[in-house]
XYZ file of C-alpha atoms in Angstrom:
708
model
C -17.405 -1.957 -26.170
C -15.159 0.238 -28.065
C -14.277 3.824 -27.763
C -12.033 6.415 -29.416
C -8.380 5.702 -29.144
C -7.477 8.732 -27.017
C -10.500 8.648 -24.558
C -9.853 9.201 -20.904
C -10.546 5.561 -19.979
C -8.022 4.308 -22.559
C -5.345 6.849 -21.653
C -5.954 6.270 -17.906
C -5.347 2.483 -18.492
C -2.549 2.774 -20.964
C -0.602 5.034 -18.734
C -1.331 3.142 -15.575
C -3.355 6.009 -14.034
C -0.672 8.498 -15.525
C 2.170 7.031 -13.368
C 4.303 5.640 -16.067
C 7.314 7.770 -16.879
C 7.339 9.491 -13.447
C 10.559 8.971 -11.470
C 10.211 6.822 -8.269
C 12.181 4.734 -5.731
C 14.812 7.372 -4.832
C 17.999 6.638 -3.042
C 20.420 9.450 -2.066
C 24.137 8.725 -1.693
C 25.414 9.564 1.799
C 27.889 12.116 0.345
C 25.016 13.895 -1.510
C 26.599 13.479 -4.918
C 24.249 11.012 -6.573
C 20.388 10.342 -6.615
C 19.496 6.910 -7.913
C 15.879 6.310 -9.078
C 13.690 4.234 -11.368
C 11.862 5.774 -14.399
C 10.362 4.419 -17.751
C 11.051 5.975 -21.089
C 7.662 7.620 -21.697
C 4.097 7.866 -20.165
C 3.117 4.744 -21.840
C 6.309 2.683 -21.305
C 5.959 0.089 -18.517
C 9.683 -0.901 -18.455
C 11.643 1.039 -15.773
C 15.329 1.668 -16.204
C 17.845 2.498 -13.368
C 19.004 6.120 -13.514
C 21.686 8.163 -11.661
C 21.377 11.896 -11.284
C 24.601 13.914 -10.664
C 23.535 16.412 -8.031
C 26.312 19.004 -8.774
C 26.239 19.005 -12.417
C 22.598 18.037 -12.951
C 23.242 15.397 -15.711
C 21.407 12.097 -15.767
C 22.574 8.709 -17.109
C 21.048 5.236 -17.375
C 22.864 2.784 -15.120
C 20.758 -0.205 -16.358
C 18.477 -0.512 -19.320
C 16.189 -3.705 -19.028
C 15.875 -3.910 -22.730
C 19.508 -3.879 -23.391
C 20.254 -6.353 -20.531
C 17.692 -8.907 -21.850
C 18.642 -8.443 -25.513
C 15.211 -7.472 -26.343
C 13.656 -10.723 -24.921
C 10.352 -10.466 -22.954
C 10.414 -10.787 -19.354
C 9.806 -14.243 -17.679
C 8.510 -13.912 -14.094
C 8.261 -16.584 -11.614
C 5.124 -17.277 -9.658
C 6.973 -15.993 -6.470
C 7.979 -12.691 -8.217
C 4.302 -12.272 -9.457
C 3.107 -12.868 -5.878
C 5.463 -10.188 -4.633
C 4.470 -7.693 -7.250
C 0.657 -8.371 -6.402
C 1.400 -7.793 -2.710
C 3.152 -4.530 -3.483
C 0.460 -3.477 -6.152
C 3.378 -3.177 -8.635
C 2.062 -2.950 -12.138
C 5.299 -1.842 -13.916
C 7.800 -3.875 -15.692
C 11.607 -3.968 -16.262
C 13.525 -2.930 -13.085
C 10.775 -2.574 -10.452
C 13.005 -2.595 -7.327
C 16.596 -2.303 -6.451
C 18.975 -2.234 -3.466
C 22.277 -0.526 -2.952
C 25.437 -0.865 -0.715
C 25.815 1.818 1.946
C 27.914 4.131 -0.255
C 25.227 3.879 -3.030
C 27.934 2.729 -5.396
C 26.660 -0.707 -6.207
C 23.112 -1.648 -6.996
C 21.564 -5.029 -7.492
C 18.271 -6.117 -8.993
C 16.490 -8.911 -10.469
C 15.294 -8.977 -14.007
C 13.310 -11.820 -15.593
C 14.580 -13.943 -12.794
C 18.136 -13.229 -13.394
C 20.656 -11.429 -11.055
C 22.257 -8.110 -12.199
C 24.524 -5.536 -10.592
C 25.118 -1.990 -11.682
C 28.229 0.277 -10.861
C 26.459 3.554 -10.130
C 29.399 5.768 -10.577
C 30.432 4.202 -13.885
C 26.975 3.672 -15.136
C 27.502 0.251 -16.174
C 25.540 -2.948 -15.462
C 26.328 -6.730 -15.664
C 24.837 -10.013 -14.995
C 26.060 -12.103 -12.134
C 25.773 -15.925 -12.629
C 23.099 -17.227 -10.278
C 20.617 -20.059 -10.178
C 17.200 -18.644 -10.548
C 14.665 -17.380 -10.490
C 16.199 -14.618 -8.321
C 14.197 -12.676 -5.901
C 15.060 -9.570 -3.826
C 18.885 -9.261 -4.263
C 20.582 -6.840 -1.858
C 24.302 -5.889 -1.681
C 26.164 -6.084 1.523
C 26.812 -2.574 3.030
C 30.481 -2.830 1.859
C 29.523 -3.839 -1.596
C 31.517 -6.968 -1.750
C 28.650 -9.489 -1.829
C 25.025 -9.873 -2.961
C 22.503 -11.900 -1.061
C 19.255 -12.988 -2.762
C 16.606 -15.661 -2.648
C 16.064 -18.428 -5.210
C 13.627 -21.262 -4.824
C 13.144 -20.546 -1.143
C 16.987 -20.643 -0.375
C 18.904 -17.661 0.832
C 22.140 -17.435 -1.178
C 25.060 -15.108 -1.522
C 27.527 -14.367 -4.380
C 30.411 -12.166 -4.611
C 30.094 -8.688 -6.303
C 32.012 -9.991 -9.319
C 30.142 -13.099 -9.553
C 32.392 -15.407 -7.661
C 31.731 -17.811 -4.878
C 27.891 -18.352 -5.266
C 26.626 -20.515 -2.596
C 23.508 -21.285 -0.474
C 23.535 -20.077 3.119
C 20.253 -21.774 3.902
C 18.020 -24.176 2.009
C 14.548 -25.167 2.632
C 13.802 -28.429 4.384
C 10.428 -28.953 2.671
C 8.250 -27.370 0.036
C 6.493 -25.376 2.662
C 9.596 -23.671 3.974
C 11.422 -20.712 2.582
C 14.417 -18.571 3.793
C 14.698 -14.738 3.319
C 11.218 -14.038 2.038
C 8.356 -12.277 3.768
C 5.179 -14.363 4.409
C 1.884 -13.415 2.787
C 0.472 -11.275 5.715
C 3.821 -9.457 6.310
C 3.907 -8.328 2.770
C 0.185 -7.639 2.407
C -0.689 -6.157 5.823
C 2.504 -5.257 7.895
C 4.404 -3.373 5.272
C 7.346 -5.831 5.555
C 8.191 -7.000 1.943
C 11.692 -8.516 2.761
C 12.841 -11.384 4.838
C 16.756 -10.851 5.294
C 18.863 -7.985 6.464
C 22.607 -7.379 6.251
C 24.829 -6.687 9.258
C 26.384 -3.216 8.959
C 29.785 -4.925 9.068
C 28.723 -7.106 6.086
C 29.804 -10.297 7.869
C 26.446 -11.878 8.539
C 22.761 -11.470 8.048
C 19.454 -11.610 9.911
C 17.300 -14.227 8.018
C 13.680 -15.132 8.358
C 12.549 -18.688 8.079
C 8.821 -19.035 7.140
C 7.018 -22.402 7.429
C 3.479 -22.162 6.099
C 2.488 -25.762 7.014
C 0.011 -24.567 9.530
C -1.637 -22.247 6.878
C -4.839 -23.759 5.245
C -4.794 -24.283 1.478
C -7.166 -22.673 -0.978
C -7.394 -23.293 -4.628
C -7.641 -20.588 -7.205
C -8.726 -21.737 -10.623
C -9.281 -19.916 -13.987
C -12.646 -21.044 -15.162
C -11.843 -19.472 -18.559
C -9.027 -22.042 -19.032
C -10.344 -25.378 -17.633
C -7.100 -27.078 -19.028
C -4.993 -25.253 -16.544
C -4.427 -26.816 -13.032
C -5.811 -24.635 -10.180
C -3.231 -22.691 -8.185
C -2.755 -24.087 -4.568
C -2.441 -21.103 -2.299
C -1.773 -20.929 1.434
C -4.203 -18.317 2.707
C -4.421 -17.494 6.515
C -8.036 -16.471 6.888
C -9.282 -14.872 10.051
C -9.326 -17.260 13.006
C -7.169 -19.916 11.202
C -3.490 -20.774 11.332
C -0.649 -18.486 10.460
C 2.793 -19.197 9.046
C 5.496 -20.040 11.625
C 8.142 -17.280 11.436
C 11.481 -17.725 13.102
C 14.590 -15.604 12.802
C 18.219 -16.498 12.562
C 21.634 -14.708 12.556
C 23.546 -16.409 9.857
C 27.229 -15.825 8.897
C 28.715 -16.084 5.371
C 29.907 -19.592 6.280
C 26.352 -20.738 6.795
C 26.661 -21.091 10.548
C 23.296 -19.921 12.206
C 22.112 -18.862 15.602
C 18.267 -18.595 16.256
C 16.960 -15.311 17.723
C 15.017 -16.047 20.850
C 11.824 -14.395 21.892
C 8.423 -15.558 23.229
C 7.049 -16.527 19.699
C 3.994 -18.139 21.362
C 2.883 -14.792 22.894
C 4.333 -12.640 20.044
C 4.118 -14.568 16.796
C 4.171 -11.635 14.447
C 7.536 -10.312 13.269
C 6.475 -6.853 11.993
C 9.707 -4.987 11.651
C 13.539 -5.434 11.602
C 16.120 -2.696 11.869
C 19.864 -3.238 11.835
C 22.306 -0.224 11.648
C 25.615 0.720 12.965
C 23.968 2.863 15.767
C 23.104 -0.186 17.877
C 22.145 -3.917 18.172
C 19.457 -5.156 15.786
C 16.007 -4.161 16.630
C 12.827 -6.247 16.203
C 9.225 -5.288 16.597
C 6.979 -8.342 17.434
C 3.427 -8.262 18.002
C 0.779 -10.500 19.772
C -1.776 -11.968 17.396
C -4.576 -9.664 18.711
C -2.150 -6.762 18.025
C -3.034 -5.159 21.415
C 0.566 -5.618 22.807
C 3.927 -5.548 21.220
C 7.580 -5.449 22.103
C 10.585 -3.739 20.694
C 13.520 -5.981 21.374
C 17.237 -5.681 20.884
C 19.111 -8.693 19.561
C 22.544 -10.019 20.655
C 23.870 -11.274 17.321
C 26.368 -13.522 18.804
C 24.056 -15.426 21.152
C 20.627 -14.680 19.560
C 19.297 -13.579 23.095
C 16.990 -10.586 23.153
C 16.301 -7.890 25.623
C 13.195 -5.724 25.841
C 13.851 -2.115 24.847
C 10.172 -0.908 24.965
C 6.707 -2.378 25.308
C 3.347 -0.986 24.161
C -0.248 -1.875 24.879
C -3.452 -0.610 23.564
C -7.071 -1.589 24.270
C -8.044 -1.615 20.693
C -5.025 -2.163 18.538
C -1.438 -1.043 17.750
C -0.694 0.292 14.408
C 2.496 -0.234 12.475
C 4.443 2.664 10.879
C 7.027 2.868 8.163
C 10.670 3.559 9.222
C 10.180 2.654 12.922
C 11.239 1.500 15.288
C 14.845 2.347 14.730
C 17.983 3.726 16.419
C 19.184 7.366 16.168
C 22.979 7.770 15.356
C 23.358 8.453 19.067
C 21.570 5.315 19.997
C 18.291 6.513 21.069
C 15.063 4.570 20.197
C 12.933 6.405 17.644
C 9.337 5.273 17.442
C 5.816 6.486 16.626
C 3.218 6.131 19.289
C -0.501 7.013 20.214
C -0.052 9.054 23.440
C -2.441 11.536 24.940
C -5.025 11.052 22.169
C -2.379 12.000 19.446
C -0.055 10.233 17.252
C 3.422 11.464 18.100
C 7.107 11.004 17.313
C 9.122 9.890 20.266
C 12.901 9.848 20.613
C 14.096 8.151 23.566
C 11.574 8.735 26.377
C 10.526 12.079 25.001
C 7.707 12.899 22.670
C 8.927 15.471 20.203
C 5.516 16.308 18.644
C 2.071 17.053 20.036
C -1.530 17.114 19.074
C -0.990 19.579 16.282
C 0.608 16.909 14.034
C -0.680 13.363 13.168
C 2.547 11.527 12.358
C 2.454 8.982 9.662
C 6.086 7.843 8.935
C 9.600 8.400 9.842
C 11.584 9.152 6.573
C 15.141 9.563 7.894
C 17.001 10.048 11.231
C 20.218 11.996 11.400
C 22.426 13.287 14.211
C 20.542 16.654 14.209
C 16.861 15.735 13.500
C 14.171 13.233 12.376
C 12.370 13.822 9.111
C 8.841 12.747 9.136
C 5.633 12.943 7.115
C 2.527 14.116 8.956
C -0.815 15.598 8.547
C -2.727 18.084 10.663
C -3.791 16.533 14.059
C -7.332 16.515 15.329
C -6.895 19.780 17.059
C -5.533 21.485 13.899
C -7.964 19.763 11.485
C -9.979 21.987 9.337
C -10.980 22.688 5.663
C -7.710 24.609 4.831
C -5.518 21.526 5.721
C -8.036 18.881 4.443
C -6.131 16.144 2.398
C -2.667 17.597 3.024
C 0.421 15.513 4.031
C 3.604 17.405 4.739
C 7.231 16.705 5.449
C 8.744 18.079 8.722
C 12.172 18.231 10.365
C 11.870 17.492 14.104
C 14.325 17.765 17.011
C 14.445 18.955 20.673
C 14.216 22.604 19.409
C 10.869 22.239 17.607
C 9.289 21.459 14.391
C 10.103 22.883 10.816
C 7.959 22.233 7.899
C 10.091 21.288 4.846
C 7.442 21.144 2.201
C 5.640 24.512 1.651
C 2.867 24.378 -1.058
C -0.380 22.841 -0.092
C -0.424 19.198 -1.225
C 0.707 15.736 -0.533
C 4.493 15.378 0.068
C 7.026 12.538 0.641
C 10.767 12.539 0.872
C 14.005 10.647 0.857
C 17.105 11.991 2.522
C 20.846 11.254 3.110
C 23.246 13.840 4.646
C 22.375 17.405 3.237
C 20.478 16.240 0.238
C 16.681 15.624 0.209
C 14.501 14.464 -2.635
C 11.159 16.006 -2.046
C 8.302 14.522 -4.041
C 5.208 16.811 -4.072
C 1.684 16.414 -5.598
C -0.700 19.403 -5.584
C -4.161 20.090 -6.747
C -3.167 22.654 -9.301
C -0.439 20.610 -11.044
C -0.687 17.129 -12.888
C 1.426 14.323 -11.456
C 4.263 14.753 -8.980
C 7.228 17.137 -8.832
C 10.510 15.614 -7.642
C 12.888 18.341 -6.412
C 16.493 17.822 -5.104
C 17.041 19.985 -2.119
C 20.452 20.821 -0.540
C 20.238 22.382 2.835
C 16.553 22.694 2.225
C 16.973 24.824 -0.994
C 15.834 23.352 -4.367
C 18.811 22.771 -6.687
C 17.571 20.308 -9.264
C 14.341 18.792 -10.558
C 14.176 15.237 -11.670
C 12.389 15.245 -15.039
C 9.144 13.222 -15.364
C 7.995 11.781 -18.637
C 4.458 10.982 -17.458
C 1.698 12.057 -19.729
C -0.456 15.072 -18.913
C -4.023 13.835 -18.261
C -5.385 16.613 -20.354
C -7.992 17.423 -17.650
C -7.968 19.117 -14.232
C -10.349 18.088 -11.590
C -12.978 20.567 -10.657
C -12.675 19.629 -6.939
C -13.749 21.291 -3.652
C -12.085 19.914 -0.538
C -14.319 20.321 2.472
C -15.864 18.654 5.582
C -19.358 17.145 5.924
C -21.651 16.616 8.926
C -21.176 16.999 12.627
C -18.176 14.808 12.625
C -16.474 17.081 10.029
C -15.991 14.097 7.691
C -13.136 14.976 5.144
C -14.807 15.181 1.638
C -14.000 15.894 -1.977
C -16.891 17.201 -4.183
C -16.371 17.158 -7.940
C -18.804 18.656 -10.421
C -18.789 18.417 -14.205
C -16.131 20.786 -15.741
C -18.844 22.318 -17.984
C -21.358 22.598 -15.271
C -22.366 26.238 -14.433
C -25.929 25.888 -13.423
C -27.911 25.343 -10.252
C -29.817 22.176 -11.425
C -29.278 19.400 -8.849
C -27.268 16.564 -10.221
C -27.339 12.821 -9.662
C -24.894 11.981 -7.023
C -22.097 9.293 -7.207
C -20.500 8.368 -3.854
C -16.881 7.260 -4.820
C -15.260 6.161 -1.545
C -12.704 3.658 -0.277
C -13.794 4.561 3.320
C -11.645 2.192 5.232
C -8.325 1.677 7.071
C -5.103 2.635 5.210
C -7.161 4.096 2.426
C -7.188 7.958 2.386
C -8.976 9.178 -0.748
C -9.562 12.895 0.091
C -6.165 14.154 -0.658
C -4.888 17.653 -2.050
C -3.460 16.025 -5.134
C -4.440 16.564 -8.819
C -4.234 13.076 -10.301
C -5.951 11.424 -7.236
C -9.262 12.780 -8.494
C -9.016 12.139 -12.198
C -11.309 9.196 -12.322
C -13.807 10.783 -10.088
C -13.670 13.850 -12.424
C -14.281 11.628 -15.386
C -17.297 10.238 -13.687
C -18.445 13.798 -12.855
C -18.170 14.744 -16.538
C -20.597 12.018 -17.368
C -23.231 14.062 -15.516
C -22.722 13.287 -11.843
C -21.900 15.319 -8.796
C -19.170 13.057 -7.274
C -18.626 12.985 -3.576
C -15.579 11.193 -2.012
C -15.823 10.983 1.791
C -13.275 9.608 4.263
C -15.191 8.664 7.402
C -14.159 7.101 10.528
C -11.551 4.355 10.196
C -9.685 6.081 7.417
C -6.114 7.554 8.217
C -4.873 10.969 8.619
C -6.792 12.606 11.549
C -6.364 10.977 15.014
C -6.032 7.546 16.602
C -9.554 7.794 17.934
C -10.786 8.521 14.541
C -9.054 5.509 13.043
C -9.964 3.239 15.817
C -13.724 4.072 16.046
C -14.571 1.089 13.749
C -13.269 -1.469 16.313
C -15.663 -4.396 16.049
C -18.087 -2.457 13.804
C -17.057 -1.531 10.237
C -20.581 -0.400 9.558
C -19.696 2.986 11.005
C -18.025 3.628 7.621
C -21.549 3.673 6.103
C -22.978 5.920 8.726
C -20.386 8.538 7.922
C -21.013 8.295 4.219
C -24.656 9.116 4.724
C -24.020 11.912 7.253
C -21.597 13.489 4.851
C -23.860 13.223 1.911
C -26.821 14.770 3.658
C -24.824 17.601 4.994
C -23.124 18.391 1.669
C -26.632 18.538 -0.039
C -27.334 21.577 2.092
C -24.484 23.496 0.416
C -24.172 21.742 -3.132
C -26.644 21.049 -5.860
C -27.069 17.348 -5.080
C -30.103 15.218 -6.139
C -30.710 12.999 -3.193
C -33.385 11.122 -5.219
C -30.698 9.708 -7.475
C -27.695 8.550 -5.414
C -25.324 5.819 -6.411
C -22.019 4.518 -4.832
C -19.094 2.701 -6.337
C -15.955 1.359 -4.687
C -13.199 -1.326 -4.781
C -12.069 -3.805 -2.098
C -13.063 -2.211 1.180
C -14.871 0.351 -0.849
C -16.615 -2.454 -2.804
C -17.790 -3.881 0.487
C -19.061 -0.436 1.470
C -20.902 -0.082 -1.782
C -22.548 -3.382 -1.274
C -23.436 -2.362 2.362
C -24.864 0.847 1.180
C -27.521 -0.585 -1.196
C -28.502 -3.398 1.130
C -28.610 -1.616 4.415
C -29.688 1.862 3.260
C -31.831 1.624 0.107
C -33.603 4.746 1.398
C -30.566 6.655 0.635
C -28.668 4.696 -2.085
C -30.346 3.742 -5.381
C -27.558 1.784 -7.117
C -24.170 0.439 -6.322
C -21.061 -1.099 -7.927
C -19.259 -3.446 -5.548
C -15.735 -4.115 -7.018
C -13.705 -6.939 -5.401
C -15.813 -6.658 -2.292
C -15.002 -8.379 0.992
C -18.442 -9.750 1.718
C -17.634 -12.134 4.451
C -14.880 -10.931 6.760
C -14.204 -14.533 7.861
C -12.762 -15.146 4.429
C -10.134 -12.236 4.689
C -6.761 -12.550 6.284
C -5.747 -12.737 9.938
C -3.522 -9.689 10.493
C -5.870 -7.261 8.978
C -9.348 -8.597 9.959
C -8.487 -9.591 13.599
C -7.051 -6.265 14.304
C -10.459 -4.636 13.689
C -12.998 -7.380 14.405
C -11.214 -9.893 16.584
C -11.397 -13.589 15.707
C -14.727 -15.092 14.315
C -14.926 -17.558 17.183
C -14.567 -14.825 19.960
C -16.603 -12.079 18.223
C -19.159 -13.765 15.858
C -21.512 -10.690 16.288
C -18.942 -8.379 14.821
C -18.514 -10.544 11.791
C -22.184 -10.930 11.351
C -22.882 -7.214 11.488
C -20.232 -6.381 9.136
C -21.006 -9.104 6.720
C -23.071 -8.883 3.385
C -23.981 -12.603 3.245
C -25.411 -13.348 6.597
C -28.977 -12.566 7.785
C -27.583 -9.372 9.323
C -25.950 -8.426 6.034
C -29.153 -8.737 3.949
C -31.303 -7.289 6.644
C -33.320 -4.218 5.214
C -36.794 -3.458 4.239
C -38.252 -5.878 1.568
C -38.635 -3.052 -0.735
C -37.073 -1.352 -2.537
C -34.398 -3.611 -4.044
C -31.554 -1.380 -5.517
C -29.631 -2.364 -8.550
C -26.156 -3.706 -7.602
C -23.298 -4.680 -9.919
C -20.769 -6.983 -8.507
C -17.251 -6.938 -10.198
C -14.514 -9.410 -9.302
C -11.217 -10.719 -10.809
C -11.236 -14.549 -10.960
C -7.482 -14.648 -10.286
C -7.656 -12.487 -7.128
C -5.591 -14.147 -4.295
C -6.221 -11.370 -1.811
C -9.948 -10.952 -1.877
C -10.821 -14.173 -3.535
C -13.761 -14.447 -5.861
C -15.552 -16.628 -3.416
C -16.573 -13.242 -1.752
C -18.437 -12.205 -4.866
C -19.934 -15.686 -5.569
C -21.308 -16.098 -1.946
C -22.835 -12.560 -2.208
C -24.456 -13.420 -5.468
C -25.796 -16.668 -4.044
C -27.207 -14.957 -0.995
C -28.795 -12.226 -3.154
C -30.356 -14.771 -5.405
C -31.620 -16.846 -2.469
C -33.332 -13.556 -1.137
C -34.730 -12.627 -4.501
C -32.710 -9.705 -4.883
C -31.791 -8.673 -8.536
C -28.122 -7.962 -9.114
C -25.441 -8.161 -11.983
C -22.169 -10.109 -11.673
C -19.199 -9.057 -14.005
C -16.420 -11.638 -13.725
C -12.950 -10.594 -14.853
C -11.012 -13.561 -16.323
C -7.243 -13.530 -15.520
C -7.627 -10.443 -13.376
C -6.181 -10.194 -9.818
C -7.021 -7.528 -7.137
C -5.623 -4.923 -9.413
C -6.640 -4.638 -13.126
C -3.421 -3.804 -15.061
C -4.713 -5.146 -18.423
C -5.368 -2.060 -20.443
C -8.482 -3.098 -22.188
C -10.100 -4.517 -19.204
C -9.375 -1.363 -17.191
C -10.802 0.750 -19.954
C -13.973 -1.027 -20.515
C -14.600 -1.534 -16.923
C -14.919 2.162 -16.463
C -17.315 2.364 -19.494
C -19.453 -0.413 -18.256
C -19.715 1.156 -14.739
C -21.102 4.376 -16.405
C -23.463 2.530 -18.515
C -24.811 0.672 -15.494
C -25.083 3.813 -13.336
C -27.010 5.659 -15.985
C -29.369 2.848 -16.500
C -29.909 2.262 -12.831
C -30.467 5.979 -12.060
C -32.807 6.666 -15.090
C -30.366 8.701 -16.899
C -29.561 8.687 -20.588
C -27.924 5.477 -21.534
C -24.029 5.659 -21.974
């Protein structure tokens, strides 16, 4: 299928959803003089360079250009690096990550498996000799050494390239040092496996042994000459990797950190700062109890600092636990029906805010991101996330305009990144003492379209919703409806941000009224809202139906022609909709759907459904391939398109194939679109473009509209 060169689907794919060219990954020097960040050269350039902004003078300079450093050669990524990027959903190229010393004077990064360092004051970069392929290099806080991982070994080299040596080498092919295991990177938000001591004399180092993890084989049927990839995948109810932690000196001498790993096998978070002893957050496998432990780096002994229990599950949050500069414990907790910030023994926020992350902790305050709490929820605040300063004296909002905001701070300088409904992309402002002083330029392309979106709520549960109508629609004629949800944990789609609704708007412009609904289980409202799906994911579908029927009372929606599309959890939800509620949904597109939750990973699935052995009824009710999954009236059978990448190592293609087999056995018509060489994300430009066009064609055919 072809289209004009500058169609929205082509530009959307070529610009990676209009994110290329936008500054990202900010670091602020502690003296406030410099801001370091990544940015590619244009809205279609995938290769990020490392940049430095002079806060006082406002000038920018390139500290490291990947094309110059590689001499124009193409990148060569190791399988381990590709896996890391898949876990982080990284679709860029060039310098996709970096780390700095504590003064933000030296940065290190990997490029094509080689090790590089950049002097950030001088704006110069150099290669350091190192055996590759290099993964996750990180300078010591004093800038004298760089630690990195190569072939499962944790290594260290002097900042000038001298004295490269291995601190710990794997004992077998199943062991690695200094890397995060699959579920830590995919589900816990922990992408690293080593941490420098603030004195730069030793490190904390994770040892991962994935021998207990079952092996799956992922093949590329389009290339039968290639060997299948052997992947350790910890499916629900099966063995996890064994994770241990060591303190290791620069001389290679190590001391194991001791805690009850049998009771608390998950190493979820590590924090090591000058404010106190190293902190660990360890979780029980059922995620209903966890401990915050302080480590004695000399003996490896641990002492409990705090313990949490919850009858459903305990969530993990970015930036915590950590010490404040005065040595108080900073954490986020579900207390009194709200998600609050606690410093020491005292909650500093209440039910008005739903705290989402800790961004920075200073002597005077804590910088957090939060949305309106359940008590304050309502249409004026729907989809907004703000940045706040919090201390014993109260709460002050840093971000002012309605939208979705994030921030990075050091000292008196904050980089505030803001997305709003009335402005394309994101605006990155440098604030000093809370006042804007600089704007970091973005080279991202303008989408050339503005969503016609209404943020509202639907149904008795006040489900957050976004309703999008065609930009040229001025009449009252009811339109066919396309539900466009994610609808599950960690996937908020109803946000007050322009670019988040571009694809939905493009579908609306094809003749649909598009509805995006964030039902129970999605983040942003209250702990009870998120935890309502415990042991029953199908509540997500109930909320989609409730929101749809209520919105139809206020918007021109043709409920005789309703389709639904989604990806991943949203793909499962789309499949569930047409199979369980054909009275409401008349067609569905299930992209990379989790059709059998027993085939998804331990840390995610067991948090919500328990283990398959202990709660088989929960898995059966939420499955698309069991008798429960296919149970619905014999007629009507609604059209269903199943889309899946054959190289997906997160939601493997077995999900789609088993659903197709079950549908075939039940005599249910459906279409399967296999994507050769595609993982859980679709970075390939032509594939991403044509995938949108094929979906529109399917939807119009299925709903009796004019063919695309």
